[in-house]
Short mmCIF file of N, CA and C and ligand atoms in Angstrom, two decimals:
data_model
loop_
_atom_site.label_atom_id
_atom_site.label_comp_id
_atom_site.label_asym_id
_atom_site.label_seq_id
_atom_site.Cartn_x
_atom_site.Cartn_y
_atom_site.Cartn_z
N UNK A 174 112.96 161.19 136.43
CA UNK A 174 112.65 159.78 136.14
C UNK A 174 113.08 159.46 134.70
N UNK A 175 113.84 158.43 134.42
CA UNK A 175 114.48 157.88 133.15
C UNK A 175 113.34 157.26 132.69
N UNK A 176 113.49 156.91 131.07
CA UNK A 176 112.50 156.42 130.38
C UNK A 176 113.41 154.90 130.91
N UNK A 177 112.19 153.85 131.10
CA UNK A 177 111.87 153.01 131.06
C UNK A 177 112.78 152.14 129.99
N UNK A 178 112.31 152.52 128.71
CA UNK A 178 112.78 151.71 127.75
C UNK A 178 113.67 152.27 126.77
N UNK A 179 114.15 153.82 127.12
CA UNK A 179 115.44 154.00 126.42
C UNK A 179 116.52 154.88 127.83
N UNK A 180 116.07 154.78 128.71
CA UNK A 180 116.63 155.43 129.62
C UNK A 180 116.96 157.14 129.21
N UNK A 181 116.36 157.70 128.51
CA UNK A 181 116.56 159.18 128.11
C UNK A 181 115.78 159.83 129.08
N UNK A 182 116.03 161.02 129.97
CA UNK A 182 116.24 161.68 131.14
C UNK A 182 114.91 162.62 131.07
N UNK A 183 114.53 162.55 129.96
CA UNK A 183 113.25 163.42 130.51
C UNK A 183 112.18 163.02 129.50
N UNK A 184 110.81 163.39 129.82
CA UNK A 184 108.89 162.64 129.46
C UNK A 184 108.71 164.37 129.77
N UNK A 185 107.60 164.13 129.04
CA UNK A 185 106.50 165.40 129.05
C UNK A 185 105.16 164.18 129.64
N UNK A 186 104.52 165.09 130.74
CA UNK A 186 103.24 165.28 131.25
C UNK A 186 102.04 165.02 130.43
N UNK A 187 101.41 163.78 129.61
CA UNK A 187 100.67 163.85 128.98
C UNK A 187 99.29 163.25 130.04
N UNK A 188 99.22 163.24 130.78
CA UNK A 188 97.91 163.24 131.83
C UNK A 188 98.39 162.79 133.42
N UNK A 189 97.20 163.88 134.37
CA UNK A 189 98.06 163.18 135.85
C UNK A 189 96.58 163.33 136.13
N UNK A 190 96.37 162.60 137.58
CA UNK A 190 95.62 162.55 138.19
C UNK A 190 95.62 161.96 139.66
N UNK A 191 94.38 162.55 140.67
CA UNK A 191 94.72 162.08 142.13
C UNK A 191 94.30 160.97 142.21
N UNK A 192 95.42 159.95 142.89
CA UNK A 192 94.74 158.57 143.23
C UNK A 192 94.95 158.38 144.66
N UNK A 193 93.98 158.12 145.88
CA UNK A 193 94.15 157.68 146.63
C UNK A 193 94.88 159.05 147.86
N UNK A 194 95.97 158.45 148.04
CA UNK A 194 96.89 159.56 149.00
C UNK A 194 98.03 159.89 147.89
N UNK A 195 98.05 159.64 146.58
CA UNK A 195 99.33 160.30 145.48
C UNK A 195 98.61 160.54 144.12
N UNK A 196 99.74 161.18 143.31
CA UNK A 196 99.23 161.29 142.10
C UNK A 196 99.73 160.39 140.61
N UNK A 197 98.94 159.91 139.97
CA UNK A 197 99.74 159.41 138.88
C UNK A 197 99.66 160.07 137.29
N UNK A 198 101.06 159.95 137.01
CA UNK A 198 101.06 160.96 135.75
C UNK A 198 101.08 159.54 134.76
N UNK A 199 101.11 159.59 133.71
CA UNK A 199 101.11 159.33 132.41
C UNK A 199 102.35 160.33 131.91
N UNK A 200 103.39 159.50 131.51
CA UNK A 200 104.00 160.41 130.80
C UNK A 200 104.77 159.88 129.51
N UNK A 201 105.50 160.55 128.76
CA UNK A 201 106.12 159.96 127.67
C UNK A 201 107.41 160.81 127.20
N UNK A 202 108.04 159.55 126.67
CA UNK A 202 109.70 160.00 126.82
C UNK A 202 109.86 161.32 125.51
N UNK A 203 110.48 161.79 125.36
CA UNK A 203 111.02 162.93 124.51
C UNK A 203 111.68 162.22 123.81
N UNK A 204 112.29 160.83 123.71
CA UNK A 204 113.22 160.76 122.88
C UNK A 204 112.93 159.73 121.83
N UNK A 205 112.35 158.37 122.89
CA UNK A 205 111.56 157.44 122.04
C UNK A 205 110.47 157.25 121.84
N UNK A 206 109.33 158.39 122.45
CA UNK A 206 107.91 158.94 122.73
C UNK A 206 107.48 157.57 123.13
N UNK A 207 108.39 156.34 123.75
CA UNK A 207 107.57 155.43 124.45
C UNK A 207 106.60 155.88 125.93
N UNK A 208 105.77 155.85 126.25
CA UNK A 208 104.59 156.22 127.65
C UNK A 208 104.80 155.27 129.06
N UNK A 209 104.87 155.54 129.81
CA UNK A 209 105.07 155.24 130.83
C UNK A 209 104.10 156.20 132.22
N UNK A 210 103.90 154.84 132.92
CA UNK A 210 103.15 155.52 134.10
C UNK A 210 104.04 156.17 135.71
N UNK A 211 104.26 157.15 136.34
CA UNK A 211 104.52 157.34 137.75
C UNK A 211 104.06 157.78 138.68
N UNK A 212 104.04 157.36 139.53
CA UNK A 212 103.24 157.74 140.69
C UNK A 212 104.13 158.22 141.56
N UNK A 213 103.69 159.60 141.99
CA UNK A 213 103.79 160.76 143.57
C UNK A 213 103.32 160.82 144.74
N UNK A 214 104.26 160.05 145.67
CA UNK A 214 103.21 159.97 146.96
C UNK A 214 104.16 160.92 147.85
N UNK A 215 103.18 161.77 148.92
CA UNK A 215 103.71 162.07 149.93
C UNK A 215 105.09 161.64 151.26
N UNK A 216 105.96 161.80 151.02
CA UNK A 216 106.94 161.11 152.31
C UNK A 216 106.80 161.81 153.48
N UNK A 217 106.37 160.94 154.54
CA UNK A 217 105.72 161.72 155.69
C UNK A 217 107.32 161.80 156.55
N UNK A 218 107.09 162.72 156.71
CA UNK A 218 108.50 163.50 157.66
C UNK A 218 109.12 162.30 158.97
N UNK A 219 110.04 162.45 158.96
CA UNK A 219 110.27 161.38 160.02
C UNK A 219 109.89 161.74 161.13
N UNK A 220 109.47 160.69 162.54
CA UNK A 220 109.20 160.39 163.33
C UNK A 220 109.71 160.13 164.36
N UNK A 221 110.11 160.68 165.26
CA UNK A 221 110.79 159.77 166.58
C UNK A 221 110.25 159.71 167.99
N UNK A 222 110.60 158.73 168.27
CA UNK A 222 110.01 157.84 169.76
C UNK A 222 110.77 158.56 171.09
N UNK A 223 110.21 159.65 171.95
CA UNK A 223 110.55 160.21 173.19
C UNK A 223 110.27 158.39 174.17
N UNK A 224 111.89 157.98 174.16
CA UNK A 224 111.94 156.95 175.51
C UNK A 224 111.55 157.35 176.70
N UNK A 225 111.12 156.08 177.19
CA UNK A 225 111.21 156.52 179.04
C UNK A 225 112.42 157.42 179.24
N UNK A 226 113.16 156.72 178.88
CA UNK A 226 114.47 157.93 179.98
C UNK A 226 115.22 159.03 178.92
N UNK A 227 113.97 159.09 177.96
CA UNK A 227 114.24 160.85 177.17
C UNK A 227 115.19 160.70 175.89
N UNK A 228 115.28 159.68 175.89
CA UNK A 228 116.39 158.93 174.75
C UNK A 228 115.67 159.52 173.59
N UNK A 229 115.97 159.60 172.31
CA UNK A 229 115.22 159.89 170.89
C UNK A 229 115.72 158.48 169.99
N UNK A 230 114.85 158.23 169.19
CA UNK A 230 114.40 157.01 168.66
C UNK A 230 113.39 157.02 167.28
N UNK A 231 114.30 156.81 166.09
CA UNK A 231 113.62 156.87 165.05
C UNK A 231 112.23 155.83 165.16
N UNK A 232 111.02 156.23 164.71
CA UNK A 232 109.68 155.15 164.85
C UNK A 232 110.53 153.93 163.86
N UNK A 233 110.07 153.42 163.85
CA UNK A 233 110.66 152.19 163.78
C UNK A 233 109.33 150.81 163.33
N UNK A 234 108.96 150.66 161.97
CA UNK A 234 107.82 150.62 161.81
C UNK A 234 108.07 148.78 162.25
N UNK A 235 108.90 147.98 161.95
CA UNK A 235 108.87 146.62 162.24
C UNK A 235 109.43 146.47 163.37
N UNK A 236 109.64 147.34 164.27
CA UNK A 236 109.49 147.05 166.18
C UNK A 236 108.19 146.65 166.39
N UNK A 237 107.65 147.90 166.17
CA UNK A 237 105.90 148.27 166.42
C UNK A 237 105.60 146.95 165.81
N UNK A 238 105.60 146.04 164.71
CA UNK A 238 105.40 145.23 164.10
C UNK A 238 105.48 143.75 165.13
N UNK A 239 106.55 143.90 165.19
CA UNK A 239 107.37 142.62 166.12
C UNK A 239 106.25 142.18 167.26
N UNK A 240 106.78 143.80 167.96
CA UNK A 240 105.28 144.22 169.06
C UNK A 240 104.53 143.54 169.33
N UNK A 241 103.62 143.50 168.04
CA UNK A 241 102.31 143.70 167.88
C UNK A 241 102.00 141.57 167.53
N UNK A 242 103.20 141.44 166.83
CA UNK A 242 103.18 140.28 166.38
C UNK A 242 103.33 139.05 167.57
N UNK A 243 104.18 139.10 169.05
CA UNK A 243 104.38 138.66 169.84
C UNK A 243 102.80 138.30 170.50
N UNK A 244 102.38 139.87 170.86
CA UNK A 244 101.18 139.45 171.35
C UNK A 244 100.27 138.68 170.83
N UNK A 245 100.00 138.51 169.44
CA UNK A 245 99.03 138.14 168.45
C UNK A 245 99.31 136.74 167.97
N UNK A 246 100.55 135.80 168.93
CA UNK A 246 101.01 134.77 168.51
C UNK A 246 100.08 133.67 169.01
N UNK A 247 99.71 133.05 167.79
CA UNK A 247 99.05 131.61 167.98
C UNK A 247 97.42 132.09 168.04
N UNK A 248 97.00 133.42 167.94
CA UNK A 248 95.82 133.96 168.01
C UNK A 248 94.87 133.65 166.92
N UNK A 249 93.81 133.75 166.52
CA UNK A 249 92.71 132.98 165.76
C UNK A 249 92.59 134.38 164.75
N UNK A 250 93.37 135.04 164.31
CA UNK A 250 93.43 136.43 163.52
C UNK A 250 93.64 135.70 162.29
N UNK A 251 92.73 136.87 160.99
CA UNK A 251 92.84 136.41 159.87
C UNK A 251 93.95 136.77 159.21
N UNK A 252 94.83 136.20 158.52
CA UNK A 252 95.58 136.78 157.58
C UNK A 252 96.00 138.23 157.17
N UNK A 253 96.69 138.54 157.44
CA UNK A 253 97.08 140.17 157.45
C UNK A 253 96.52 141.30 158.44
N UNK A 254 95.62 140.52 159.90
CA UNK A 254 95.53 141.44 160.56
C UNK A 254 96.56 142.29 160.86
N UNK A 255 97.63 141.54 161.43
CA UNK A 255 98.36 141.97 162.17
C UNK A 255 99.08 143.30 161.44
N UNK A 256 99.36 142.84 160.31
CA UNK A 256 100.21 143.63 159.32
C UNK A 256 99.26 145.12 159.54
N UNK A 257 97.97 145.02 158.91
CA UNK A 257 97.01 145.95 158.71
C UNK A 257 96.59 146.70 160.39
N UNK A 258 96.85 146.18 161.23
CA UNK A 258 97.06 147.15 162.40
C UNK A 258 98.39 148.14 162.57
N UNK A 259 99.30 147.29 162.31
CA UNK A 259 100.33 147.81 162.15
C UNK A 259 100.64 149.35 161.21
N UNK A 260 99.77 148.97 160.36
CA UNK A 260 99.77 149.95 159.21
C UNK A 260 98.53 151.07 160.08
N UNK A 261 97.74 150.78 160.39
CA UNK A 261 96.56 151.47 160.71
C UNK A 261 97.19 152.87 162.22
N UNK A 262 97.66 151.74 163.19
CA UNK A 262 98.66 152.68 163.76
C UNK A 262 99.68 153.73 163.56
N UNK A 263 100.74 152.96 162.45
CA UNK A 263 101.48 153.98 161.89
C UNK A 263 100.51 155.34 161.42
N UNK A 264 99.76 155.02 160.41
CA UNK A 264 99.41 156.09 159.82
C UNK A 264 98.08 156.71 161.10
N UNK A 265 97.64 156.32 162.24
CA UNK A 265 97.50 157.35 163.39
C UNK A 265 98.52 158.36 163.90
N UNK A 266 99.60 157.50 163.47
CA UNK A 266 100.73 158.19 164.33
C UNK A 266 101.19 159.22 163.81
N UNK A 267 101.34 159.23 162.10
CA UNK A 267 101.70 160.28 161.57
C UNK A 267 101.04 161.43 161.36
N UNK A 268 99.15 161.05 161.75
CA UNK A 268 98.39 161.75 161.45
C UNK A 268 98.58 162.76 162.57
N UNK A 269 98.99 162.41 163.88
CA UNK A 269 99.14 163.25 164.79
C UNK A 269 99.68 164.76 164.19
N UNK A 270 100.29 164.36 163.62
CA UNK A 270 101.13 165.14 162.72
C UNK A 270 102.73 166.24 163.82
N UNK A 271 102.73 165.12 165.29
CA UNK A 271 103.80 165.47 165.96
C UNK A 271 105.53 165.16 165.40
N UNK A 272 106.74 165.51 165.62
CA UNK A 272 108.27 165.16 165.19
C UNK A 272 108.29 164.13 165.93
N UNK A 273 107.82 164.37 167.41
CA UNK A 273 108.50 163.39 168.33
C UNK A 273 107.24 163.22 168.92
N UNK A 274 106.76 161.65 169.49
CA UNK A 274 105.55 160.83 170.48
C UNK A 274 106.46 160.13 171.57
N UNK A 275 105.88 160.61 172.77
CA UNK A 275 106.65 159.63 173.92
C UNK A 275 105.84 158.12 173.51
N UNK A 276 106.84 157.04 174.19
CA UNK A 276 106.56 155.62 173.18
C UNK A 276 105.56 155.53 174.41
N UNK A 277 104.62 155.90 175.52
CA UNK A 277 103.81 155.77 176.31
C UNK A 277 102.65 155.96 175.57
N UNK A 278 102.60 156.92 174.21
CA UNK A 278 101.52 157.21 173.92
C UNK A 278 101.11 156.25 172.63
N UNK A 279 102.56 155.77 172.33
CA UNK A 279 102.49 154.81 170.92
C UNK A 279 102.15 153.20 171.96
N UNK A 280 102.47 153.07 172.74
CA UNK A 280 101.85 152.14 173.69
C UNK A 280 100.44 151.73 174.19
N UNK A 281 99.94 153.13 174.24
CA UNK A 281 98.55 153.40 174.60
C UNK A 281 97.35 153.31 173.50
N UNK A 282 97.92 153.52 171.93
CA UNK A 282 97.24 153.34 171.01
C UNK A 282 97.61 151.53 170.67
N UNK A 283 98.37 151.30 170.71
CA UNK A 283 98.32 149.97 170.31
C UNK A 283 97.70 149.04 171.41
N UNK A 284 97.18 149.47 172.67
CA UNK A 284 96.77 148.39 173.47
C UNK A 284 95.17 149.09 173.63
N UNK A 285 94.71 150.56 172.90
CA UNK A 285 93.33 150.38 173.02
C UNK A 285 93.20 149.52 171.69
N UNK A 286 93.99 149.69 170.61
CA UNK A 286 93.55 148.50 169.17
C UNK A 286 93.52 147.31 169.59
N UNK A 287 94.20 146.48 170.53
CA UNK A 287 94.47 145.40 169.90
C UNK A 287 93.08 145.01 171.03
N UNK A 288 93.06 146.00 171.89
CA UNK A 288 91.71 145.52 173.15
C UNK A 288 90.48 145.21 172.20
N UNK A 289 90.57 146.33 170.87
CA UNK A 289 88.84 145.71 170.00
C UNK A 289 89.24 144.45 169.01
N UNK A 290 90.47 144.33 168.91
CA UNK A 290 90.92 143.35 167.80
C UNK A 290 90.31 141.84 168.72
N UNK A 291 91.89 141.80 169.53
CA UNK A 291 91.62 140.41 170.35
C UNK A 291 92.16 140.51 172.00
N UNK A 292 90.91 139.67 172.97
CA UNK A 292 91.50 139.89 174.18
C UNK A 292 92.86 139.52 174.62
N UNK A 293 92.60 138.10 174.14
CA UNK A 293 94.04 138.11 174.93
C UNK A 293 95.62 138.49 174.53
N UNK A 294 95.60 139.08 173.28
CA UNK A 294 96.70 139.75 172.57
C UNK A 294 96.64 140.86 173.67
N UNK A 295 95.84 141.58 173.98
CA UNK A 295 95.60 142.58 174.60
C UNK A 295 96.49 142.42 175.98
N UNK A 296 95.68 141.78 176.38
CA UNK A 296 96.71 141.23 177.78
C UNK A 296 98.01 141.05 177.81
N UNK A 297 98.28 140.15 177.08
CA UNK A 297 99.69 139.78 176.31
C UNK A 297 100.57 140.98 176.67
N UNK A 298 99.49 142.25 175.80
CA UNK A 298 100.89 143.54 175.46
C UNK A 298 101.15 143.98 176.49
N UNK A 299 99.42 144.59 177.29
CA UNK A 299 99.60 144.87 178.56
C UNK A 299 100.60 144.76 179.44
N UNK A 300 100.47 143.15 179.67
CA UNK A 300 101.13 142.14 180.75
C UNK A 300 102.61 142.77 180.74
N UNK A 301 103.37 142.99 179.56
CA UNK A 301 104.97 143.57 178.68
C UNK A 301 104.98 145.09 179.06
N UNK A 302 103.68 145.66 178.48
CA UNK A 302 104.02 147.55 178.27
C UNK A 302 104.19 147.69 179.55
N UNK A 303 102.85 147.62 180.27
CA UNK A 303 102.39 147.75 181.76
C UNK A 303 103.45 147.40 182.89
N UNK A 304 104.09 146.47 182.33
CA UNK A 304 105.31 145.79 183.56
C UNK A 304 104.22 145.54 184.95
N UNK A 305 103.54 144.93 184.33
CA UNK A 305 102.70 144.89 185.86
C UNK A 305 103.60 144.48 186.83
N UNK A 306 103.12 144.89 188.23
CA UNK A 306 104.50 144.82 189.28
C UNK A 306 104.17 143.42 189.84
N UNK A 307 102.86 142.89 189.50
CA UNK A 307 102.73 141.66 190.31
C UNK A 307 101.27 141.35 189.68
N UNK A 308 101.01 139.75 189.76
CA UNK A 308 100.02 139.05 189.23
C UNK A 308 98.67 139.76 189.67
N UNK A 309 98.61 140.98 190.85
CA UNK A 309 97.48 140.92 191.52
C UNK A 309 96.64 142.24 190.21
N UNK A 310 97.89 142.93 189.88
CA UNK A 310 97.82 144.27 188.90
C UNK A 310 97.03 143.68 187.84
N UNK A 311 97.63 142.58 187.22
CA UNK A 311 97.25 142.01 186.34
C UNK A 311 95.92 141.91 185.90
N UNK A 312 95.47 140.70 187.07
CA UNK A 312 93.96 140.13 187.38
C UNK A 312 93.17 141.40 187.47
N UNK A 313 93.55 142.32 188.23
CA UNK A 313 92.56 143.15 188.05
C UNK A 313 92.43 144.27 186.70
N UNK A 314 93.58 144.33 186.06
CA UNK A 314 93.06 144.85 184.67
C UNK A 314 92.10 143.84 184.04
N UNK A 315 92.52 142.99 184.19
CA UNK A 315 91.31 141.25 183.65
C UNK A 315 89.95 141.88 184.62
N UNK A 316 89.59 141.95 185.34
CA UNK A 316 88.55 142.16 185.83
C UNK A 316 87.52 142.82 185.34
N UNK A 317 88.59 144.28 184.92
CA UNK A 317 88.01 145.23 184.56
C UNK A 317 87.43 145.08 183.21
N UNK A 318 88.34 144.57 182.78
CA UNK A 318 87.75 144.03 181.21
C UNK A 318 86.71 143.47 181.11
N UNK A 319 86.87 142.22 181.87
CA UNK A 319 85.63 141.54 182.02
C UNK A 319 84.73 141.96 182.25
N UNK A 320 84.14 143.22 182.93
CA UNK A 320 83.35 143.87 183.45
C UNK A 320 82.05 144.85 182.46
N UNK A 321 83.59 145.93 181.98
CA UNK A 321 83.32 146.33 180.57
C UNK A 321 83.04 145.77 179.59
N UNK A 322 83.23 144.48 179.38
CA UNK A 322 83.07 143.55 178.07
C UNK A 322 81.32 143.25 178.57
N UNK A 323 81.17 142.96 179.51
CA UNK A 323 79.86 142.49 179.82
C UNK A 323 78.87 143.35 179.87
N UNK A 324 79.05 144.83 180.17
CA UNK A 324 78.62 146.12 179.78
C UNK A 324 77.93 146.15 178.35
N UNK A 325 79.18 146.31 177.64
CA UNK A 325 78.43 146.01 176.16
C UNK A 325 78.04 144.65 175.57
N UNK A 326 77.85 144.98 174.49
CA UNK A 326 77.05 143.90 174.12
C UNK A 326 77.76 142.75 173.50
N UNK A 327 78.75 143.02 173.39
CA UNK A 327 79.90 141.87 173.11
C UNK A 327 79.85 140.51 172.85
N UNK A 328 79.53 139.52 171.74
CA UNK A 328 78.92 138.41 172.48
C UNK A 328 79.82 137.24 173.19
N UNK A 329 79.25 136.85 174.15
CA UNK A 329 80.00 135.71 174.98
C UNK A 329 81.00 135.05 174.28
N UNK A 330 80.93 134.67 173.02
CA UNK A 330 81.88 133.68 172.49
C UNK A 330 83.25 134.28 172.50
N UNK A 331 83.55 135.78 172.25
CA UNK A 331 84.62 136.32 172.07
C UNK A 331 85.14 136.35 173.58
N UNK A 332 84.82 135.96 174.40
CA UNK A 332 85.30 135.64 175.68
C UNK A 332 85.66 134.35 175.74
N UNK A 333 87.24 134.58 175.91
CA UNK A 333 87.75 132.95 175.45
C UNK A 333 88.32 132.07 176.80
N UNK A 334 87.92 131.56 176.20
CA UNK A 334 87.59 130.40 177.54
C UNK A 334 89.31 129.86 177.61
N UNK A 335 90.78 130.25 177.28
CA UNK A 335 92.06 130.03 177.32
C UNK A 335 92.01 131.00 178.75
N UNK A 336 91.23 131.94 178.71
CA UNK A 336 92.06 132.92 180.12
C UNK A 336 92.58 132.50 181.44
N UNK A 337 91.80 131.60 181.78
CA UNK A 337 92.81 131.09 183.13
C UNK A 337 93.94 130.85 183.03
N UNK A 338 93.64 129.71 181.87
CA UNK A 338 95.31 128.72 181.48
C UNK A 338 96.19 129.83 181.16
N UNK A 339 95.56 130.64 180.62
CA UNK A 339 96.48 132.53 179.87
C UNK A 339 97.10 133.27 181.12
N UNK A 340 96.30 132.94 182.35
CA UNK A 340 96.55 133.65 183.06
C UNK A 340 97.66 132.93 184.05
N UNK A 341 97.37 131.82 184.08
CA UNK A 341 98.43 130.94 185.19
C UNK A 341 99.63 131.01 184.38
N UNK A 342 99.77 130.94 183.33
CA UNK A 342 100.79 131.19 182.32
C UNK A 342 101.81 132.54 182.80
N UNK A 343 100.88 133.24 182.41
CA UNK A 343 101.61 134.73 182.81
C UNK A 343 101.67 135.06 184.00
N UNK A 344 101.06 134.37 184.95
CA UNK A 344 101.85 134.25 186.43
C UNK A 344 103.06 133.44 186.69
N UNK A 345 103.38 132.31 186.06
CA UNK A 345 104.21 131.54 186.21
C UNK A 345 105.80 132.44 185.80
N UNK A 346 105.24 133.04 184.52
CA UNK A 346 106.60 133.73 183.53
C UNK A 346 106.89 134.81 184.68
N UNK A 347 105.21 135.15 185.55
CA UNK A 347 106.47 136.52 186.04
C UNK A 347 106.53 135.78 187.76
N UNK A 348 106.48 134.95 188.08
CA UNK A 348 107.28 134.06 189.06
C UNK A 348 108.74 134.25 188.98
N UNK A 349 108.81 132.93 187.56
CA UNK A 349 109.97 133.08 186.95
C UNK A 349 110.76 134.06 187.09
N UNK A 350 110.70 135.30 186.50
CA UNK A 350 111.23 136.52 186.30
C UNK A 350 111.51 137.17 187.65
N UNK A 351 110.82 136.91 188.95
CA UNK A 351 111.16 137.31 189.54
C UNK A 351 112.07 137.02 190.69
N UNK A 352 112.38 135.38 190.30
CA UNK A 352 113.32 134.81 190.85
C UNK A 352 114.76 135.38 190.84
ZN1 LIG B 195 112.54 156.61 125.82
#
């Protein structure tokens, strides 16, 4: 690391410490003893996505993003959820601490999150990951939800009263689609 303010090639170590997930040193130049701060973080090894049909696929953090963002469109989420799931996933994913995740399993974590985040994002992804083969698949993952949601203690309000219109919707698109 160059100094800062004379660009001379090397600082001596005058204090480090752990912050967080890196470390930050304090250091100062050898040449113009101006001080400067840097921080050391871990680079987590790359990642790749086992496709359905066995393909390899760097993770790809603003797919997952995109993803995540489609479903979550027009949704009543605060400001940087989306981002901060996004992030929350990744760093599940790395924690696995696997080279390669079939994208079934990076699928499966993002649709139990977004099921506690928001329902009908949930559906949304479902409706896409799932390829449901037909409206009937659908309704009855909705069922089930509904079911389970009523199980716990969940309160009523987070049961949003858009689901029909949500749902005739996403029957219509896969009408459509299957024309
Ligand atoms: Zn310097």
């Amino acid at each position: 690391m160059n100094c800062p303010y004379c660009g001379y090639h090397d600082s001596k170590v005058i204090d480090s410490r752990g912050v967080n997930d890196g470390i930050r040193r304090r250091r100062q130049c050898l040449s113009c003893s101006s001080r400067f701060t840097t921080y050391e973080r871990l680079q987590p090894a790359s990642l790749f996505v086992i496709k359905k049909d066995e393909r390899r696929e760097e993770f790809n953090r603003n797919k997952l993003l995109t993803g995540i963002r489609k479903a979550c469109e027009k949704r009543p989420l605060p400001t940087g959820a989306v981002d901060k799931l996004a992030d929350d996933i990744e760093a599940e994913l790395y924690q696995l601490g696997k080279a390669e995740i079939p994208s079934a399993v990076i699928g499966d974590i993002v649709m139990e999150r977004l099921k506690s985040l928001d329902y009908i994002a949930y559906i949304r992804f479902a409706s896409v990951y799932r390829e449901f083969a037909d409206i009937t698949a659908l309704k009855q993952e909705v069922d089930t939800l509904v079911s389970s949601d009523a199980e716990t203690s969940r309160p009523t309000s987070q049961l949003p009263l858009l689901l029909n219109e949500e749902l005739e919707a996403l029957a219509k698109s896969h009408r459509r689609s299957r024309k």
